Tab-separated table of C-alpha atoms in Angstrom:
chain	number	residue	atom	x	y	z
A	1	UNK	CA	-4.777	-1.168	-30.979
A	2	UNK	CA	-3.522	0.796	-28.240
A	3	UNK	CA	-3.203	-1.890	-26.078
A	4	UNK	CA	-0.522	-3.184	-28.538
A	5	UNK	CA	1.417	0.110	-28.154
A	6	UNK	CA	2.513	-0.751	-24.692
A	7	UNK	CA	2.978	-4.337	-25.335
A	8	UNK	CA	5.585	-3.348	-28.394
A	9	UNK	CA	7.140	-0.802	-25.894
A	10	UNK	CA	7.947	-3.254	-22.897
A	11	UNK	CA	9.565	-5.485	-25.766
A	12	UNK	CA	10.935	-2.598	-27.144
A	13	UNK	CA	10.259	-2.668	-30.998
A	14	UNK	CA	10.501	0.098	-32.210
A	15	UNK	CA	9.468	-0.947	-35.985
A	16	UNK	CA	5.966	-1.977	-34.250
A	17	UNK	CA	5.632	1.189	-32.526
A	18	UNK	CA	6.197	3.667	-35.700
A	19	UNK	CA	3.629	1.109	-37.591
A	20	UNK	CA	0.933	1.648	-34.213
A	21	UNK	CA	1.961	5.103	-33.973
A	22	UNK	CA	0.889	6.339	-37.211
A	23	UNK	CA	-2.104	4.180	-37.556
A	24	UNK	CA	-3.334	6.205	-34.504
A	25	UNK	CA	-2.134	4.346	-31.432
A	26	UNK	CA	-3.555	6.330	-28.039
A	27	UNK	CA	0.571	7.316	-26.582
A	28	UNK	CA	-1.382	7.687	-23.497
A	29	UNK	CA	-3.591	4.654	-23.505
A	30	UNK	CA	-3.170	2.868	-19.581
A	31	UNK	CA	-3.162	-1.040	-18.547
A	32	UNK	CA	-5.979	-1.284	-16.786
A	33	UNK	CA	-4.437	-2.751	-13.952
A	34	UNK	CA	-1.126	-1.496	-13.590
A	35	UNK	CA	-1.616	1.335	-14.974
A	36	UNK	CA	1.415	1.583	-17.263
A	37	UNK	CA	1.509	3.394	-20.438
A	38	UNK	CA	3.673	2.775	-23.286
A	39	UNK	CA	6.488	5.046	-22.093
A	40	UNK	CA	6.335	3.673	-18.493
A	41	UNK	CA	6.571	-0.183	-20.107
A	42	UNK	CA	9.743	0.895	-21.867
A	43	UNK	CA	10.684	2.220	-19.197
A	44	UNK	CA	10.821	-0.535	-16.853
A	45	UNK	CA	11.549	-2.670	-19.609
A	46	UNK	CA	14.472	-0.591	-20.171
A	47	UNK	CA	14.679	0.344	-23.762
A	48	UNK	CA	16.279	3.996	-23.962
A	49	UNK	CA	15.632	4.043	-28.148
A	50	UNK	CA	11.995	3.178	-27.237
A	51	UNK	CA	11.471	5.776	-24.503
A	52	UNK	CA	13.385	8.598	-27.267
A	53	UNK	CA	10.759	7.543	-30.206
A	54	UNK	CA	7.916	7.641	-27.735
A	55	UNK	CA	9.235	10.959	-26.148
A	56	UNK	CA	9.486	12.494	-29.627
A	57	UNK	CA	6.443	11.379	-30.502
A	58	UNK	CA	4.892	13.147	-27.461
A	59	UNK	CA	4.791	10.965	-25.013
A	60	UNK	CA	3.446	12.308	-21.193
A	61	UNK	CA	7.124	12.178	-19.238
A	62	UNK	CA	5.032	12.784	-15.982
A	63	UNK	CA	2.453	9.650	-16.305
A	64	UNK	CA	1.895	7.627	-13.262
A	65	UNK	CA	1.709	4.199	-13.017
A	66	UNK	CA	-1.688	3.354	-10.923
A	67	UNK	CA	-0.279	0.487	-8.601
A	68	UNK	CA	2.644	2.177	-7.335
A	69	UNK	CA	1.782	5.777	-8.668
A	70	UNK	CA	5.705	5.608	-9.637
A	71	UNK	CA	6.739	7.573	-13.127
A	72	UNK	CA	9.181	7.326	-15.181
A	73	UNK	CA	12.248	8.981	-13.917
A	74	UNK	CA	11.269	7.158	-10.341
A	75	UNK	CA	11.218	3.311	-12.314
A	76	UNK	CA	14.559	4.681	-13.460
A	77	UNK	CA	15.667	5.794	-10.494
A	78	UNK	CA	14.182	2.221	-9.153
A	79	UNK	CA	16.019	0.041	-11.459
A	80	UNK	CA	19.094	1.787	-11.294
A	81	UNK	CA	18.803	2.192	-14.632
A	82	UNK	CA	21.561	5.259	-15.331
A	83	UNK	CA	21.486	5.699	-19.191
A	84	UNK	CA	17.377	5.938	-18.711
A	85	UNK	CA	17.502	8.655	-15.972
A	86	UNK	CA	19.834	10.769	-18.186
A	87	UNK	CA	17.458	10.400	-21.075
A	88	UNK	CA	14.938	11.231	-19.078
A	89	UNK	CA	16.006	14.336	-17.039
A	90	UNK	CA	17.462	15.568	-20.587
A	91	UNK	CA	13.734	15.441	-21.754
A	92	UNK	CA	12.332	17.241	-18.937
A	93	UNK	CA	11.570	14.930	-16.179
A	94	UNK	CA	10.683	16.407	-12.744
A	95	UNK	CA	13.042	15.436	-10.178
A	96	UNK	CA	11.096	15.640	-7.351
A	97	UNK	CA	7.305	14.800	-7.146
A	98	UNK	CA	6.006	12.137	-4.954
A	99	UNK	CA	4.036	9.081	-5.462
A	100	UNK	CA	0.346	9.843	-4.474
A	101	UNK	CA	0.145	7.795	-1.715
A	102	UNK	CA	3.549	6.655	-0.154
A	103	UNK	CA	5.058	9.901	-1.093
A	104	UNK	CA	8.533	8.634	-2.494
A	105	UNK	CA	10.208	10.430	-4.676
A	106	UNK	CA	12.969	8.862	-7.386
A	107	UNK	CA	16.088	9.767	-4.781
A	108	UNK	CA	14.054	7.994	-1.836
A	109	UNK	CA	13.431	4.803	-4.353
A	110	UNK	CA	17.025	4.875	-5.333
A	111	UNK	CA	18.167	5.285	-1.739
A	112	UNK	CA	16.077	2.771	-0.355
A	113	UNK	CA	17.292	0.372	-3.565
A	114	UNK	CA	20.949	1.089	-2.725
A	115	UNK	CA	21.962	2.368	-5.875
A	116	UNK	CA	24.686	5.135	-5.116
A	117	UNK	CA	25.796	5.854	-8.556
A	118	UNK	CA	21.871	7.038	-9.734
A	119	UNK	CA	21.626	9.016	-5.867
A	120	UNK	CA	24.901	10.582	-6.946
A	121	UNK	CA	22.925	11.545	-10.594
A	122	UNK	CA	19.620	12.680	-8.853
A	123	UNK	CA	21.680	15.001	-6.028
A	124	UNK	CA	23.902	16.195	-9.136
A	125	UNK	CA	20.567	17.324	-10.799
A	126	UNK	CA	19.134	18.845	-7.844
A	127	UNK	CA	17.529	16.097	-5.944
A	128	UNK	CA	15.529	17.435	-2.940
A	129	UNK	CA	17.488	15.018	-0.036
A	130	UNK	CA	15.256	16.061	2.832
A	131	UNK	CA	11.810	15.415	1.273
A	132	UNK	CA	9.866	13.241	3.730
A	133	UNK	CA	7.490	10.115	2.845
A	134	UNK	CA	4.196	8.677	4.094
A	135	UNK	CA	6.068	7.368	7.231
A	136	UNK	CA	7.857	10.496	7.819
A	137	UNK	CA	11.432	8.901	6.456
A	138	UNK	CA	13.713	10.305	4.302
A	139	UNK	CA	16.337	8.904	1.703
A	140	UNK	CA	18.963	9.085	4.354
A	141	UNK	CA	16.213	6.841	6.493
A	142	UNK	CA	15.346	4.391	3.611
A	143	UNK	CA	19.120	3.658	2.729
A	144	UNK	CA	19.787	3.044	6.819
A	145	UNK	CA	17.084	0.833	6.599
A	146	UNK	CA	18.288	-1.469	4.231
A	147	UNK	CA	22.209	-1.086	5.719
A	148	UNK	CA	23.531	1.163	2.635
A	149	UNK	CA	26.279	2.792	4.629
A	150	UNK	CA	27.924	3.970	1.103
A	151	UNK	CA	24.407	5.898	-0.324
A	152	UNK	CA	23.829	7.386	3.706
A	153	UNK	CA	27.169	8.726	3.256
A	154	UNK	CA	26.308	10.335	-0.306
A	155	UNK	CA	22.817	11.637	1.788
A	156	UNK	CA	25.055	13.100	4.615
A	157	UNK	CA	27.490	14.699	2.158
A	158	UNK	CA	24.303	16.642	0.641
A	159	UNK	CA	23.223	17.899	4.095
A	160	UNK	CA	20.713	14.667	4.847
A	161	UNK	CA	20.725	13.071	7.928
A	162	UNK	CA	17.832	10.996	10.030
A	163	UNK	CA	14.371	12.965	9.947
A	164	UNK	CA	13.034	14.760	12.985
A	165	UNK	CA	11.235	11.406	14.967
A	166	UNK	CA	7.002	11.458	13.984
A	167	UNK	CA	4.656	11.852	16.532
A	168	UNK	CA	2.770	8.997	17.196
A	169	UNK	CA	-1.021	9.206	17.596
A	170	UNK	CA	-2.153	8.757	20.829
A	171	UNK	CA	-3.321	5.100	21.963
A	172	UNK	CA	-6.239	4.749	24.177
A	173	UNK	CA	-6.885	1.912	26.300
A	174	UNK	CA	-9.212	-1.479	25.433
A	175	UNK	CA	-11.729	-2.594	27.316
A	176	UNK	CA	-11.214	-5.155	30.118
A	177	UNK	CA	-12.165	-8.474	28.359
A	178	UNK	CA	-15.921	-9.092	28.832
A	179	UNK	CA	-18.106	-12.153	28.881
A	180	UNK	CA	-18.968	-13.549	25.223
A	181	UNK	CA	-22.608	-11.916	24.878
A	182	UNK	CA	-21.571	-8.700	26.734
A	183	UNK	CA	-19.501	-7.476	24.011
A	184	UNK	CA	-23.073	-6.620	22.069
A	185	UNK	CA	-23.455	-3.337	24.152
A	186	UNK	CA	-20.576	-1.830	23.589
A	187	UNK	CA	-18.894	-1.348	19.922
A	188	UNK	CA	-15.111	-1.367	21.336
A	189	UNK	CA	-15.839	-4.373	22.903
A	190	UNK	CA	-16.750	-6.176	19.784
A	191	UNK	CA	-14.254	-5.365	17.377
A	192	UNK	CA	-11.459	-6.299	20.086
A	193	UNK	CA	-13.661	-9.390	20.790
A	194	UNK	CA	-14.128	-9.921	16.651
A	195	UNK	CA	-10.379	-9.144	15.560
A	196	UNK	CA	-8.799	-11.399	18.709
A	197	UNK	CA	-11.022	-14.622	17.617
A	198	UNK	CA	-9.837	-14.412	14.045
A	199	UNK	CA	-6.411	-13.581	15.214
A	200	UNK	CA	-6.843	-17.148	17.245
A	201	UNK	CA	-8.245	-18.575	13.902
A	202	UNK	CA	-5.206	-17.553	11.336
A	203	UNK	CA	-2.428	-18.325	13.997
A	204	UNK	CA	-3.728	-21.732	14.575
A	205	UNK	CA	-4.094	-22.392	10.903
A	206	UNK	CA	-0.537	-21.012	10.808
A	207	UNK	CA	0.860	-23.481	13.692
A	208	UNK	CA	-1.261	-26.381	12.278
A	209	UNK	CA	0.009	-26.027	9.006
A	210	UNK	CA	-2.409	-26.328	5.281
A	211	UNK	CA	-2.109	-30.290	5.396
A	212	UNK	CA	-3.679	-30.330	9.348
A	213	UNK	CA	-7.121	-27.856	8.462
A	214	UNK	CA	-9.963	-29.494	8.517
A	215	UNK	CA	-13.964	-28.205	7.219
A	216	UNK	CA	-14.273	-27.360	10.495
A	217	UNK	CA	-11.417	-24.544	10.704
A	218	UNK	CA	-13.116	-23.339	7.215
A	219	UNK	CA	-16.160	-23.095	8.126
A	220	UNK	CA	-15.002	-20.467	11.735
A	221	UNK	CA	-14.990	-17.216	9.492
A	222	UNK	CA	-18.327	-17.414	8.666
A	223	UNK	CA	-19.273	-18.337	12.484
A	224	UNK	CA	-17.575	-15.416	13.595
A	225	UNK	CA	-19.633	-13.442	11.196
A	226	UNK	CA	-22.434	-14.700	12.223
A	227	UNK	CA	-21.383	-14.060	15.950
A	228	UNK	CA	-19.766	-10.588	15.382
A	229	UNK	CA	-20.978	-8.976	11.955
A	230	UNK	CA	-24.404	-7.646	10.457
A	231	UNK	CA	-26.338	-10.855	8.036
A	232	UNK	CA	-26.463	-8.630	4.956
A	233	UNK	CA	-24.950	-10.281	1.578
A	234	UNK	CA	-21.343	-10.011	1.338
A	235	UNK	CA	-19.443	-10.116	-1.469
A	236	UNK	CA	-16.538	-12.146	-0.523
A	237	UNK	CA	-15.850	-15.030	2.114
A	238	UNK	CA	-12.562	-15.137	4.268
A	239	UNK	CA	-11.187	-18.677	2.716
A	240	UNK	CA	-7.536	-18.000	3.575
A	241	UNK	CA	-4.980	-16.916	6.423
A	242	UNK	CA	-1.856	-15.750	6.485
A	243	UNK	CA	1.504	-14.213	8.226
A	244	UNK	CA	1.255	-11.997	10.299
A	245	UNK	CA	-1.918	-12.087	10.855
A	246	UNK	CA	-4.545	-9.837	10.123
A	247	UNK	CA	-5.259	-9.053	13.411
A	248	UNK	CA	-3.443	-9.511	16.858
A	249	UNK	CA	-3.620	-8.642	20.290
A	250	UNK	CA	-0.853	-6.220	19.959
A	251	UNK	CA	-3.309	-4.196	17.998
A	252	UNK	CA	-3.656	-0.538	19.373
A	253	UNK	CA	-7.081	1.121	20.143
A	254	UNK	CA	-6.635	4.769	17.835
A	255	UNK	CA	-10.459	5.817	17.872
A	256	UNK	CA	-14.094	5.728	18.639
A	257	UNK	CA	-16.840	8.035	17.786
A	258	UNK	CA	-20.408	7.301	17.680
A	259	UNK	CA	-21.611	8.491	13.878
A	260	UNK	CA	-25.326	8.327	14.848
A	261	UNK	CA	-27.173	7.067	17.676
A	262	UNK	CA	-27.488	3.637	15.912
A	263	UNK	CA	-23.807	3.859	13.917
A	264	UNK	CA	-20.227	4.188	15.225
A	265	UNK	CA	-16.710	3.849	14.001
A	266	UNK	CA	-13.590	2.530	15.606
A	267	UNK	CA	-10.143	2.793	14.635
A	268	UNK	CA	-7.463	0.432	15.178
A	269	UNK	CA	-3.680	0.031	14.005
A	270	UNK	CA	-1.594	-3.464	13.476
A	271	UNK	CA	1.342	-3.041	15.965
A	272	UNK	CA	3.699	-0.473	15.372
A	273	UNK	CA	6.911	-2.670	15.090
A	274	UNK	CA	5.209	-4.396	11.818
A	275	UNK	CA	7.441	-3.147	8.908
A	276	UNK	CA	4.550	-2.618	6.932
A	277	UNK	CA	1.484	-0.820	9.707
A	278	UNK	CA	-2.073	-0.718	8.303
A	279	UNK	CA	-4.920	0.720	10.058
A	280	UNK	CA	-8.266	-0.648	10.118
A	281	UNK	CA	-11.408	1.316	10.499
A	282	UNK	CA	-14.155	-0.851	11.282
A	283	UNK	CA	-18.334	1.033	11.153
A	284	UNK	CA	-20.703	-1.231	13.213
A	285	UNK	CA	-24.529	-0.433	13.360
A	286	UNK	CA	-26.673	-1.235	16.336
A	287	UNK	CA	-29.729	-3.678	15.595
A	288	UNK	CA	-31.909	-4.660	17.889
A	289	UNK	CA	-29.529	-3.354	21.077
A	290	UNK	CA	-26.723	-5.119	19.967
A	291	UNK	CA	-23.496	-3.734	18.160
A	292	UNK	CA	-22.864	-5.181	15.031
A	293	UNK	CA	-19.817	-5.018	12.708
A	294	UNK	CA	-21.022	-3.783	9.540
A	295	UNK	CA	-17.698	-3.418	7.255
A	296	UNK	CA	-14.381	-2.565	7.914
A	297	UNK	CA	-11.881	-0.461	5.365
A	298	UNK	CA	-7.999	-0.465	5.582
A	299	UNK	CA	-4.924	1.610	4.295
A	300	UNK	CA	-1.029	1.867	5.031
A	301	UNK	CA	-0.752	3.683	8.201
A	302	UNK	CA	0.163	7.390	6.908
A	303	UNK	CA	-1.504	7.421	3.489
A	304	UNK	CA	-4.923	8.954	3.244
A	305	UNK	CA	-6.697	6.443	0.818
A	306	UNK	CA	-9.299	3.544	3.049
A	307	UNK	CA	-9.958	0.714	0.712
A	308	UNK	CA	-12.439	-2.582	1.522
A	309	UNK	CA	-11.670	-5.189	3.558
A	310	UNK	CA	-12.562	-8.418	3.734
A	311	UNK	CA	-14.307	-9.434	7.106
């Protein structure tokens, strides 16, 4: 039944939502996927009379939504959505906490949107303008980045102005290239020999085009787990490539530490002009003399949360 609450909220009926209500409806009951709650589908949705009857009803204003970790007054603030960021800060709504893991507030989402008229609302109510994100920008940043001379000049008029530059971690050398079978003896050596074959692999399937690929280029991956990677069961298969590539040889050495005297872990970042910079932290076990890749993690470079990887 719950589940029905946040359907009838992103439609916003509000005659389905007193029935679900009073029958017992969960007002905090989650999507499993996104994460959204009944006030957060209104929300987006856009339904100020749903988001007052679910407010009055108790609704959590400060709920996150789980795949951008955005709440309410920051969907608002995303969607421009004026009449539903009144509503909202008139009920309470924080004006300042950040999502979990890219840290953006709702002035930074509105800045970075280009909508001046809510930055004008947020600033009016108090709107930290020098809060910093997982990249170090600010909402003076975000808007320059997107060319929104009008909302930088709102920023500059509330004291903003570009962030101090980040310091960059520092970026240690690779390995001169060595022969095929001597990358087994050291564990730098094989990830840069690993993550340059499959870079070959995607940008050929990318110059060849879908229509050209053959079973042959499908069947690389798993060669290059064979040739790189520990033979335990693996959950998933790499059947696809993409733009940009996973990997490239631009990639930038961050880290190596030996764990154990038959474990070690190397850290590597995509290039830093990609818009979006993940870092990839690969653990590789020794067997037999020979450095294997065991599994390899990812997350947004900045944010503190690894997640799997497909090999």
């Amino acid at each position: 039944m719950s589940h029905l609450l946040e359907k009838a909220a992103a439609r916003g009926d509000l005659a389905a939502l007193e029935r679900l209500l009073d029958a017992g409806a969960n007002l905090e009951w989650q999507h499993k996927g996104t994460g959204r709650s009944a006030l957060l589908a209104a929300t987006i949705a856009g339904h100020p009379a749903a988001v007052s009857l679910l407010l009055e009803r108790g609704a959590n204003i400060h709920q996150r939504c789980t795949a951008l970790g955005y709440n309410a007054l920051t969907w608002a603030a995303y969607n421009g959505d004026l009449t539903m960021a009144r509503l909202l800060l008139e009920h309470g709504a924080e004006l300042d906490p950040a999502s979990p893991e890219l840290q953006r507030t709702a002035l930074m989402t509105a800045a970075q949107a280009g909508h001046g008229p809510m930055v004008s609302l947020l600033l009016a109510a108090g709107a930290d303008p020098h809060r910093l994100d997982f990249q170090q920008r600010n909402a003076w940043s975000l808007a320059e980045e997107k060319a929104h001379a009008a909302v930088m000049q709102l920023l500059q008029q509330a004291g903003s102005q570009a962030p101090p530059a980040s310091v960059e971690p520092a970026v240690l050398p690779w390995p001169e290239p060595l022969a095929d079978e001597a990358s087994d003896a050291d564990p730098v050596a094989q990830v840069r020999a690993y993550t340059l074959a499959l870079a070959a692999w995607e940008q050929r399937g990318n110059s060849l085009g879908h229509e050209a690929l053959d079973a042959g280029f499908w069947a690389e991956p798993q060669q290059l787990i064979e040739r790189f990677c520990t033979q335990r069961p693996r959950a998933y298969a790499r059947a696809s490539y993409g733009y940009p590539s996973t990997y490239s040889p631009a990639d930038e050495l961050l880290a190596c530490a030996q764990l154990k005297p038959a474990q070690a872990e190397v850290l590597i970042r995509d290039p830093a002009a990609r818009a979006l910079c993940y870092e990839h932290r690969f653990l590789l076990k020794r067997i037999a003399g020979q450095w294997r890749i065991d599994s390899v993690k990812r997350r947004l470079a900045g944010t503190q949360k690894w997640a799997n990887a497909i090999l």
